[in-house]
PDB file of C-alpha atoms in Angstrom:
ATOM      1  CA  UNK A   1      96.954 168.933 142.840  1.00  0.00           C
ATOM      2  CA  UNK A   2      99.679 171.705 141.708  1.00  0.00           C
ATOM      3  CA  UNK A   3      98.330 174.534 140.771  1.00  0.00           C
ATOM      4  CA  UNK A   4     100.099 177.501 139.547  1.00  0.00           C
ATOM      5  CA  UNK A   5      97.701 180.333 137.973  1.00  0.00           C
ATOM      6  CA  UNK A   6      99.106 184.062 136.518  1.00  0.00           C
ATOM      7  CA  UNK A   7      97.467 187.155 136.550  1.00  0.00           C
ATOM      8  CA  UNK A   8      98.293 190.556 135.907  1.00  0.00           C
ATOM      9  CA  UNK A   9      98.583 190.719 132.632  1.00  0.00           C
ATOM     10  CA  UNK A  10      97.267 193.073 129.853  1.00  0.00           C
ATOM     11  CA  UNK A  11      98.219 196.076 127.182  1.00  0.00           C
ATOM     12  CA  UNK A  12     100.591 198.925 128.506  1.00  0.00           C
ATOM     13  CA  UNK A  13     102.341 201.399 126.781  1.00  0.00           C
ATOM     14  CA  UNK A  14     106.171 201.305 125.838  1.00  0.00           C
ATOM     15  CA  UNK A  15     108.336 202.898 128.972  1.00  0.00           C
ATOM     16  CA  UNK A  16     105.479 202.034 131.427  1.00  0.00           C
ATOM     17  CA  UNK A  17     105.748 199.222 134.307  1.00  0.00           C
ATOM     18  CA  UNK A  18     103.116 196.229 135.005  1.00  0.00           C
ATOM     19  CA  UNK A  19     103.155 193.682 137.813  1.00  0.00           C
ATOM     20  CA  UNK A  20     102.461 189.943 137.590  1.00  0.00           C
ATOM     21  CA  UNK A  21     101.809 187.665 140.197  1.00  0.00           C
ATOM     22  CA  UNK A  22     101.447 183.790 140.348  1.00  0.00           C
ATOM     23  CA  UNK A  23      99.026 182.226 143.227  1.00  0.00           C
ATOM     24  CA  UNK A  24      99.768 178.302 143.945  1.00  0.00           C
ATOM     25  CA  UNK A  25      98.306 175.677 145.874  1.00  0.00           C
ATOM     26  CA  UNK A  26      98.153 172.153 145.874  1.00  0.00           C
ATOM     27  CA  UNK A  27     102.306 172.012 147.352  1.00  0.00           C
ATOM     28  CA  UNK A  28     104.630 173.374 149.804  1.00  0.00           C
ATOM     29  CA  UNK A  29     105.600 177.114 148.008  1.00  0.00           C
ATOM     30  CA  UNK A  30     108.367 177.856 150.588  1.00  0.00           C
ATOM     31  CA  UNK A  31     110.059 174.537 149.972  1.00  0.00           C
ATOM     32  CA  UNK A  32     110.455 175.344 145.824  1.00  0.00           C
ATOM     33  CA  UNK A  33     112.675 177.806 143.726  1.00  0.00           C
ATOM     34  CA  UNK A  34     110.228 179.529 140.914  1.00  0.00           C
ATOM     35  CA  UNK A  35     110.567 180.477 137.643  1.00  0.00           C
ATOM     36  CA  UNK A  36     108.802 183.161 134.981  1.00  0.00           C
ATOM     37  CA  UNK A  37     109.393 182.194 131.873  1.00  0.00           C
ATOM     38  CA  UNK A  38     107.961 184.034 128.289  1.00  0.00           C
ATOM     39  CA  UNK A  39     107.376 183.386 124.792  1.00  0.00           C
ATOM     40  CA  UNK A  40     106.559 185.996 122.343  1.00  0.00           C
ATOM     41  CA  UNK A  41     103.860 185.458 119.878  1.00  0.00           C
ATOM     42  CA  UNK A  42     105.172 182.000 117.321  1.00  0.00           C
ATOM     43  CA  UNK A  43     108.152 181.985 118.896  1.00  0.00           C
ATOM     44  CA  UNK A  44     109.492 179.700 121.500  1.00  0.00           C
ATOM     45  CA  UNK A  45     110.128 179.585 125.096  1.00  0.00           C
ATOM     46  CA  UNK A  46     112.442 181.971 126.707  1.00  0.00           C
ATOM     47  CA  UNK A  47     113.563 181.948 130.598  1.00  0.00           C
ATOM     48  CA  UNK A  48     113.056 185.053 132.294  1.00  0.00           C
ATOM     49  CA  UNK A  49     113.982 185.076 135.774  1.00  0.00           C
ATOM     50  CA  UNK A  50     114.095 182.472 139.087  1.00  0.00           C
ATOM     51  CA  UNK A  51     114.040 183.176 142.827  1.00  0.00           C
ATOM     52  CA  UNK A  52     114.911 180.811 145.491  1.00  0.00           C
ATOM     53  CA  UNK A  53     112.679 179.000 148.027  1.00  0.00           C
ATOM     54  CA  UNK A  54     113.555 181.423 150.878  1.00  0.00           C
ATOM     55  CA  UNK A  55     113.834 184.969 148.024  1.00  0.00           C
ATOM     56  CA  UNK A  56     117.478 185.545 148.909  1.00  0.00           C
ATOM     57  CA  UNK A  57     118.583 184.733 145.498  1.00  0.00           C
ATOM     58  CA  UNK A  58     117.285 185.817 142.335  1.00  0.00           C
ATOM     59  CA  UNK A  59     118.685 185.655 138.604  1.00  0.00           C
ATOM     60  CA  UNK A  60     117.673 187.255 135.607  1.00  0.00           C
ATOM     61  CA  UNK A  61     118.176 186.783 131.650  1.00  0.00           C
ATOM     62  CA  UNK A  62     119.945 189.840 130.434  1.00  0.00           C
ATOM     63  CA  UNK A  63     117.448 190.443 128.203  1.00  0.00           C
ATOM     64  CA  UNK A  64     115.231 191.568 131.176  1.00  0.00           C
ATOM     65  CA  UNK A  65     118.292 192.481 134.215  1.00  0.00           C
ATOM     66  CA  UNK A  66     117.817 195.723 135.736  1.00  0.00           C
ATOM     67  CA  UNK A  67     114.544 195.947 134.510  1.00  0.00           C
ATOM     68  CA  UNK A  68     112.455 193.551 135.447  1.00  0.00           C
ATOM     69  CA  UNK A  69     112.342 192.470 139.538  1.00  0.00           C
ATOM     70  CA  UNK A  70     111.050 188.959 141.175  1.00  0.00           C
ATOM     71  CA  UNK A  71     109.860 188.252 144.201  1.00  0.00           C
ATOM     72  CA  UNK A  72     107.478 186.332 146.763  1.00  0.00           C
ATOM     73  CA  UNK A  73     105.277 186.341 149.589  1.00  0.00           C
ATOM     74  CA  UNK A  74     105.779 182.803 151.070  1.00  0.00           C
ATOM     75  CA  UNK A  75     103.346 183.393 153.318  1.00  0.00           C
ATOM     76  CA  UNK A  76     100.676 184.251 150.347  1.00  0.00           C
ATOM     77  CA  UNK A  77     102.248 181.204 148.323  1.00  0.00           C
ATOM     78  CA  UNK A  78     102.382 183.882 145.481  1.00  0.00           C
ATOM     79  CA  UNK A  79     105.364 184.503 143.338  1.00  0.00           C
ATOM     80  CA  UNK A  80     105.497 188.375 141.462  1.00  0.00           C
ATOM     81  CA  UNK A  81     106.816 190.051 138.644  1.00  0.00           C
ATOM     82  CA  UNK A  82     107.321 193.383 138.817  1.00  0.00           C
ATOM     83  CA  UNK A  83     108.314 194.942 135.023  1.00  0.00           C
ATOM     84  CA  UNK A  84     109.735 198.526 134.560  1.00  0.00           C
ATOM     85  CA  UNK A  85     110.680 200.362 131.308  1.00  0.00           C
ATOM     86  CA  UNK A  86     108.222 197.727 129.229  1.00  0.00           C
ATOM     87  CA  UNK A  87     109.677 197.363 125.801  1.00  0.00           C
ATOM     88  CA  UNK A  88     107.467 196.408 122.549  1.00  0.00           C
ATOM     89  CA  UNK A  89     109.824 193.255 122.241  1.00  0.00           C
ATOM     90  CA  UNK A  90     108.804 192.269 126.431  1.00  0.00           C
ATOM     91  CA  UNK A  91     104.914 191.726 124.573  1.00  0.00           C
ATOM     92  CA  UNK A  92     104.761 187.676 125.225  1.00  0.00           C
ATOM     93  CA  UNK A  93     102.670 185.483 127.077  1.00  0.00           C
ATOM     94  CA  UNK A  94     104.305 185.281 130.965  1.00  0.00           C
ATOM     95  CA  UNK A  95     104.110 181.501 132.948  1.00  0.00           C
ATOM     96  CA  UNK A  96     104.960 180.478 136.007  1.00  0.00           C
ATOM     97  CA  UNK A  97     106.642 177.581 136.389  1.00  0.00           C
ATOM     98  CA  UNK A  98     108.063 175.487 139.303  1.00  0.00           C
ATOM     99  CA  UNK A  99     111.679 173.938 139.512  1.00  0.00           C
ATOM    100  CA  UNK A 100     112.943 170.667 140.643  1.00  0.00           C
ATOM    101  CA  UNK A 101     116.086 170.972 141.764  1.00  0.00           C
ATOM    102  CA  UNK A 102     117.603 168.032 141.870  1.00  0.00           C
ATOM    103  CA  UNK A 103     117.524 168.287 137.714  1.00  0.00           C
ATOM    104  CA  UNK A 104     117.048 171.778 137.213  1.00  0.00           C
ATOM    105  CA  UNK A 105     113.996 171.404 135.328  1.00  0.00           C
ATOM    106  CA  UNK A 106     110.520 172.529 135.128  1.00  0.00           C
ATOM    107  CA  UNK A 107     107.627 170.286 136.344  1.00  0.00           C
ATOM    108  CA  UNK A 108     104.675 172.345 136.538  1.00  0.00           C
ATOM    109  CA  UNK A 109     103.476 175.413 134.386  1.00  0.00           C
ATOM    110  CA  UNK A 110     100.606 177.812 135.036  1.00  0.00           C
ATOM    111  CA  UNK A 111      98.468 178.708 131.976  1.00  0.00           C
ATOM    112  CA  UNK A 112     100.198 182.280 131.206  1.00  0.00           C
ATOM    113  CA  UNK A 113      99.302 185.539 131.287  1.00  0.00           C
ATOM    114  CA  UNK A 114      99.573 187.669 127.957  1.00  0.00           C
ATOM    115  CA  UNK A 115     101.557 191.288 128.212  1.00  0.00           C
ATOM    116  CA  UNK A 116     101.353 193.028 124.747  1.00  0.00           C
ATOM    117  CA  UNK A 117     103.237 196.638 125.164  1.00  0.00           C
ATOM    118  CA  UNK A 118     102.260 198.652 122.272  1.00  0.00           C
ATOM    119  CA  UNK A 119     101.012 202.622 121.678  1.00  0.00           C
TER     120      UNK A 119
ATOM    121  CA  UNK B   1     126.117 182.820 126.917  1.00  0.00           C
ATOM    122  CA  UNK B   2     124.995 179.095 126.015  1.00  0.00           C
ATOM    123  CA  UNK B   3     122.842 177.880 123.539  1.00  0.00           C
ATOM    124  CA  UNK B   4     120.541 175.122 122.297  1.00  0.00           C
ATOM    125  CA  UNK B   5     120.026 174.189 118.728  1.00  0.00           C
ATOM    126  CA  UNK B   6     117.490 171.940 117.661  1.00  0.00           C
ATOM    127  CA  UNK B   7     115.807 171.442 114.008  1.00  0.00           C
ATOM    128  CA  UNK B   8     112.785 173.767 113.097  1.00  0.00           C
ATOM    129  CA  UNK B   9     110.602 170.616 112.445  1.00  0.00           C
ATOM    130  CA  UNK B  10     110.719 166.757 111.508  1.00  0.00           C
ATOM    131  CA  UNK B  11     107.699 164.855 110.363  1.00  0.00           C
ATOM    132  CA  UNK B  12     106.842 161.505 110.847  1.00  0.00           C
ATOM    133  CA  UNK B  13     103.951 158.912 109.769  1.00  0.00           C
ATOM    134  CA  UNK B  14     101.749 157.298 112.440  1.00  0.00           C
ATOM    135  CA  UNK B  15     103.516 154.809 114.328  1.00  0.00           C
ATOM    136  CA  UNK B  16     106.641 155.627 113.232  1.00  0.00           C
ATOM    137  CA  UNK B  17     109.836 156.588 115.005  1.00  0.00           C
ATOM    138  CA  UNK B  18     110.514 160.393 115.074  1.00  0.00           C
ATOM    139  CA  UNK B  19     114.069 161.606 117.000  1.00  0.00           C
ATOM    140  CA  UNK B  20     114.345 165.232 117.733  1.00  0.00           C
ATOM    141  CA  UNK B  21     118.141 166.386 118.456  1.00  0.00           C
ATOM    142  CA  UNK B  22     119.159 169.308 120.876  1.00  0.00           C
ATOM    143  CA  UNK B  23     122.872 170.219 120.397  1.00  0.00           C
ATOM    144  CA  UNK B  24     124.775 172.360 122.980  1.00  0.00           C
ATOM    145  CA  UNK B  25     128.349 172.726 124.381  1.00  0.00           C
ATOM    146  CA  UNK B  26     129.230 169.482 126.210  1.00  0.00           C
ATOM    147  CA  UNK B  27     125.596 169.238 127.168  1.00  0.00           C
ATOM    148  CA  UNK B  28     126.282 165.351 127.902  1.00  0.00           C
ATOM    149  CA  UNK B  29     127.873 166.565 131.144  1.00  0.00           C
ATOM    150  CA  UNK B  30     124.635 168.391 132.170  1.00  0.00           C
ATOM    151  CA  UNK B  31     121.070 167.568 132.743  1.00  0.00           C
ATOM    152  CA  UNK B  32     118.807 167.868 129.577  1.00  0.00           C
ATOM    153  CA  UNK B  33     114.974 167.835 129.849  1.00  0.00           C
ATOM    154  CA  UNK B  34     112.404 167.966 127.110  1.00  0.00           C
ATOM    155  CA  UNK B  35     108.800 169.683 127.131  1.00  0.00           C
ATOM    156  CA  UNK B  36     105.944 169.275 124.821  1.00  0.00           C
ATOM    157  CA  UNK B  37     103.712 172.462 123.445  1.00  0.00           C
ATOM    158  CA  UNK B  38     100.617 171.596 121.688  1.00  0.00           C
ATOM    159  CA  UNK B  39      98.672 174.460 119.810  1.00  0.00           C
ATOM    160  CA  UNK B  40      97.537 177.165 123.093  1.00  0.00           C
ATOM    161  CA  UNK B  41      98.476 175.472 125.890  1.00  0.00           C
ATOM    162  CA  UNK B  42     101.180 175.489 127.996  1.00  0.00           C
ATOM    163  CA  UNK B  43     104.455 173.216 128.057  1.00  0.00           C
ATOM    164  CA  UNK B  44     104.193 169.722 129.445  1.00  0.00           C
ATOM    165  CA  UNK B  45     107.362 167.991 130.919  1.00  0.00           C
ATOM    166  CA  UNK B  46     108.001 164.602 129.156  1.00  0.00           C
ATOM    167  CA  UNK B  47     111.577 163.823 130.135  1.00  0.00           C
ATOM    168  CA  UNK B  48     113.852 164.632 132.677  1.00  0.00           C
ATOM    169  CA  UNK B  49     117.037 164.401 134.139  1.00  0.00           C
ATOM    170  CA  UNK B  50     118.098 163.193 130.374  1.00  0.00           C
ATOM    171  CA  UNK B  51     115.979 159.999 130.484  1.00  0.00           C
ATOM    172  CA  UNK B  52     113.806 160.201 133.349  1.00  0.00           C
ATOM    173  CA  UNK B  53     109.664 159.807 132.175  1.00  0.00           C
ATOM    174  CA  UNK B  54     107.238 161.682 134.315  1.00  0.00           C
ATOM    175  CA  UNK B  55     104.421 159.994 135.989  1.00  0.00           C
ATOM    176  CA  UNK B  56     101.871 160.082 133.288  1.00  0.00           C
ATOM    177  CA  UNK B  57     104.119 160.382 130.814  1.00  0.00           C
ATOM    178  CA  UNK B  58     103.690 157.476 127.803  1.00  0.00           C
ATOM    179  CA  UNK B  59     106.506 154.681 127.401  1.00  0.00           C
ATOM    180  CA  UNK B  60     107.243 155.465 123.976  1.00  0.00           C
ATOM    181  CA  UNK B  61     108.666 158.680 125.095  1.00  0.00           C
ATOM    182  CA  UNK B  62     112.612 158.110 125.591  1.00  0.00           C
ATOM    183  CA  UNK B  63     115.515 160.644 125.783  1.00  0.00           C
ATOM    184  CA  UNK B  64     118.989 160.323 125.898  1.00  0.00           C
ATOM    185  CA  UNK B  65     122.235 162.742 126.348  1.00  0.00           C
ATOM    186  CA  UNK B  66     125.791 162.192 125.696  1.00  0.00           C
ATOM    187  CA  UNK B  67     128.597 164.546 123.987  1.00  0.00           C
ATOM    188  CA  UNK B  68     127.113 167.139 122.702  1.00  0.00           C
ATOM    189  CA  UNK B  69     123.713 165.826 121.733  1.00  0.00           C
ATOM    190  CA  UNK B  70     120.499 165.526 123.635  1.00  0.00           C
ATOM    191  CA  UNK B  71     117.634 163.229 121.827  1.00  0.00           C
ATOM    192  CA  UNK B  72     114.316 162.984 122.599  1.00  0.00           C
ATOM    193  CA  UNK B  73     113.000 159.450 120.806  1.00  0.00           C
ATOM    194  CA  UNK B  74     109.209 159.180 120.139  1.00  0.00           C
ATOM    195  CA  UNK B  75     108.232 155.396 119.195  1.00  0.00           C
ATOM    196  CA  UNK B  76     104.903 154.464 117.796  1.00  0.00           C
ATOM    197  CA  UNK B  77     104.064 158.039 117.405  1.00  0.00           C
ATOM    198  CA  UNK B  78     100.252 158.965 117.821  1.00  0.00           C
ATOM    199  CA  UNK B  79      98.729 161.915 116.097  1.00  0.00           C
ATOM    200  CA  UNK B  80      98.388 163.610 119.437  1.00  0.00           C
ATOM    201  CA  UNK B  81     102.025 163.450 119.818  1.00  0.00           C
ATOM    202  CA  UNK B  82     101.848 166.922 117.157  1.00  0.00           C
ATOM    203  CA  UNK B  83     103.445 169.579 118.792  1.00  0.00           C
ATOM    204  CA  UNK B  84     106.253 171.452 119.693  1.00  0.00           C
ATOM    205  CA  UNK B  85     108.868 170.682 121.740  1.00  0.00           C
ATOM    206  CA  UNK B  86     111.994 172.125 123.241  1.00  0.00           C
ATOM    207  CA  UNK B  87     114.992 170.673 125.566  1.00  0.00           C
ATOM    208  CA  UNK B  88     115.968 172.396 128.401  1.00  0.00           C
ATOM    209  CA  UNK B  89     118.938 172.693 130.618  1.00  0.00           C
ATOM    210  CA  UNK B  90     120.924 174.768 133.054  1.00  0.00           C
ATOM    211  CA  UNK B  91     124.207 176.640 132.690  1.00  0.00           C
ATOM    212  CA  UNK B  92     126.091 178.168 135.723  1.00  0.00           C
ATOM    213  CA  UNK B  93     122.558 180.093 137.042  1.00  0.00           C
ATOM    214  CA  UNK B  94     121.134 180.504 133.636  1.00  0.00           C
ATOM    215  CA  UNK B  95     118.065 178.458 132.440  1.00  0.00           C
ATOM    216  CA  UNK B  96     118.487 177.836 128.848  1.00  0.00           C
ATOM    217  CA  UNK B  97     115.645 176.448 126.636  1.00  0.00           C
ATOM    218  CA  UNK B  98     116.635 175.042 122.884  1.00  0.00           C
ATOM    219  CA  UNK B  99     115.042 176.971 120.045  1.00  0.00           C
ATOM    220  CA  UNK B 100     112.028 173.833 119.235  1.00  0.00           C
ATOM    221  CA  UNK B 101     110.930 171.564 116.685  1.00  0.00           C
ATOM    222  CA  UNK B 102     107.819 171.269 115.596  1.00  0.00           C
ATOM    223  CA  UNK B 103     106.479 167.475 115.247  1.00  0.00           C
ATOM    224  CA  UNK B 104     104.113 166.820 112.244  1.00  0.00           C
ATOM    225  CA  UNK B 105     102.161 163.391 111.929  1.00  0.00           C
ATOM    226  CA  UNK B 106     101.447 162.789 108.378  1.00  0.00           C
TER     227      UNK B 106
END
């Protein structure tokens, strides 16, 4: 079955950097565009950033553009997050998730990964 | 940039109807989806493509999208229908998710 699964996560200080990654099985990675998406502690779900099925295109919120970079290794079937300049308000819990394009939606989710950025 | 409003939370008694709205700017002539949260774990697709169930998915889970209005429709709810949920949609390479309702069962 799908399987998306985040790692990476953890407690970092304001100004530092931190890289995610996402490892997937169960479907074809190179044939899907992938999402990270975030939600802060009782608060809801925010979209972070997407990257095609080949990684030529990549968008970002603008709550996270210039700092944050995604990326994959098709050949790994792993998508990353790479997060510079880590703000206290960037401490959420970080999923996965995998995009269907033909509706633009999101039909599987990994379990999250929690980043809390505090001193 | 565009945005999704839906109600902080609606209640509803067991087997009841509940309707949860999600209002955006001419979202009728986009795609909405819907997602359930329950309490630690992580969203669940329930509708699609405005009124498209996933496999899985229950048949008292409907959605419709017209105007400016998305609606998910929950018939017969169940007490494991509690959660949270949030609509969805996309806006000229921008993923935009509606700021959730929270479902109570009485």
């Amino acid at each position: 079955q799908v399987q998306l699964v985040e790692s990476g996560g953890g407690v970092v200080q304001p100004g530092t950097s931190l890289r995610l990654s996402c490892g997937t099985s169960g479907f074809s990675f190179r044939s899907y565009a992938i999402h990270w998406v975030r939600q802060a502690p009782g608060r809801g779900l925010e979209w972070v950033a997407v990257i095609s099925s080949d990684g030529d295109n990549q968008y970002y919120a603008d709550s996270v553009k210039g700092r944050f970079t995604i990326s994959r290794d098709n050949s790994k079937n792993t998508l990353y997050l790479q997060m510079t300049s880590l703000r206290p308000e960037d401490r959420s819990v970080y999923y996965c998730a995998r995009e269907i394009s033909s509706g633009k939606h999101f039909d599987s989710w990994g379990q999250g990964t929690l980043v809390t950025v505090s001193s | 940039s565009y945005e999704l409003t839906q109600p902080p939370s609606v209640s509803v008694s067991p087997g009841q109807t509940v309707t949860i709205t999600c209002s955006g700017d001419k979202l009728g002539d986009k795609y909405a989806s819907w997602y359930q949260q329950k309490s630690g774990q992580s969203p669940v697709l329930v509708i699609y493509q405005d009124d498209k169930r996933p496999s899985g998915i229950p048949e008292r889970f409907s959605g419709s999208n017209s105007g400016n209005t998305a609606t998910l429709t929950i018939s017969g709810t169940q007490a494991m229908d509690e959660a949270d949920y949030y609509c969805q949609t996309w806006d000229r390479s921008s993923y935009v998710f509606g700021t959730g309702t929270k479902v109570t069962v009485l």
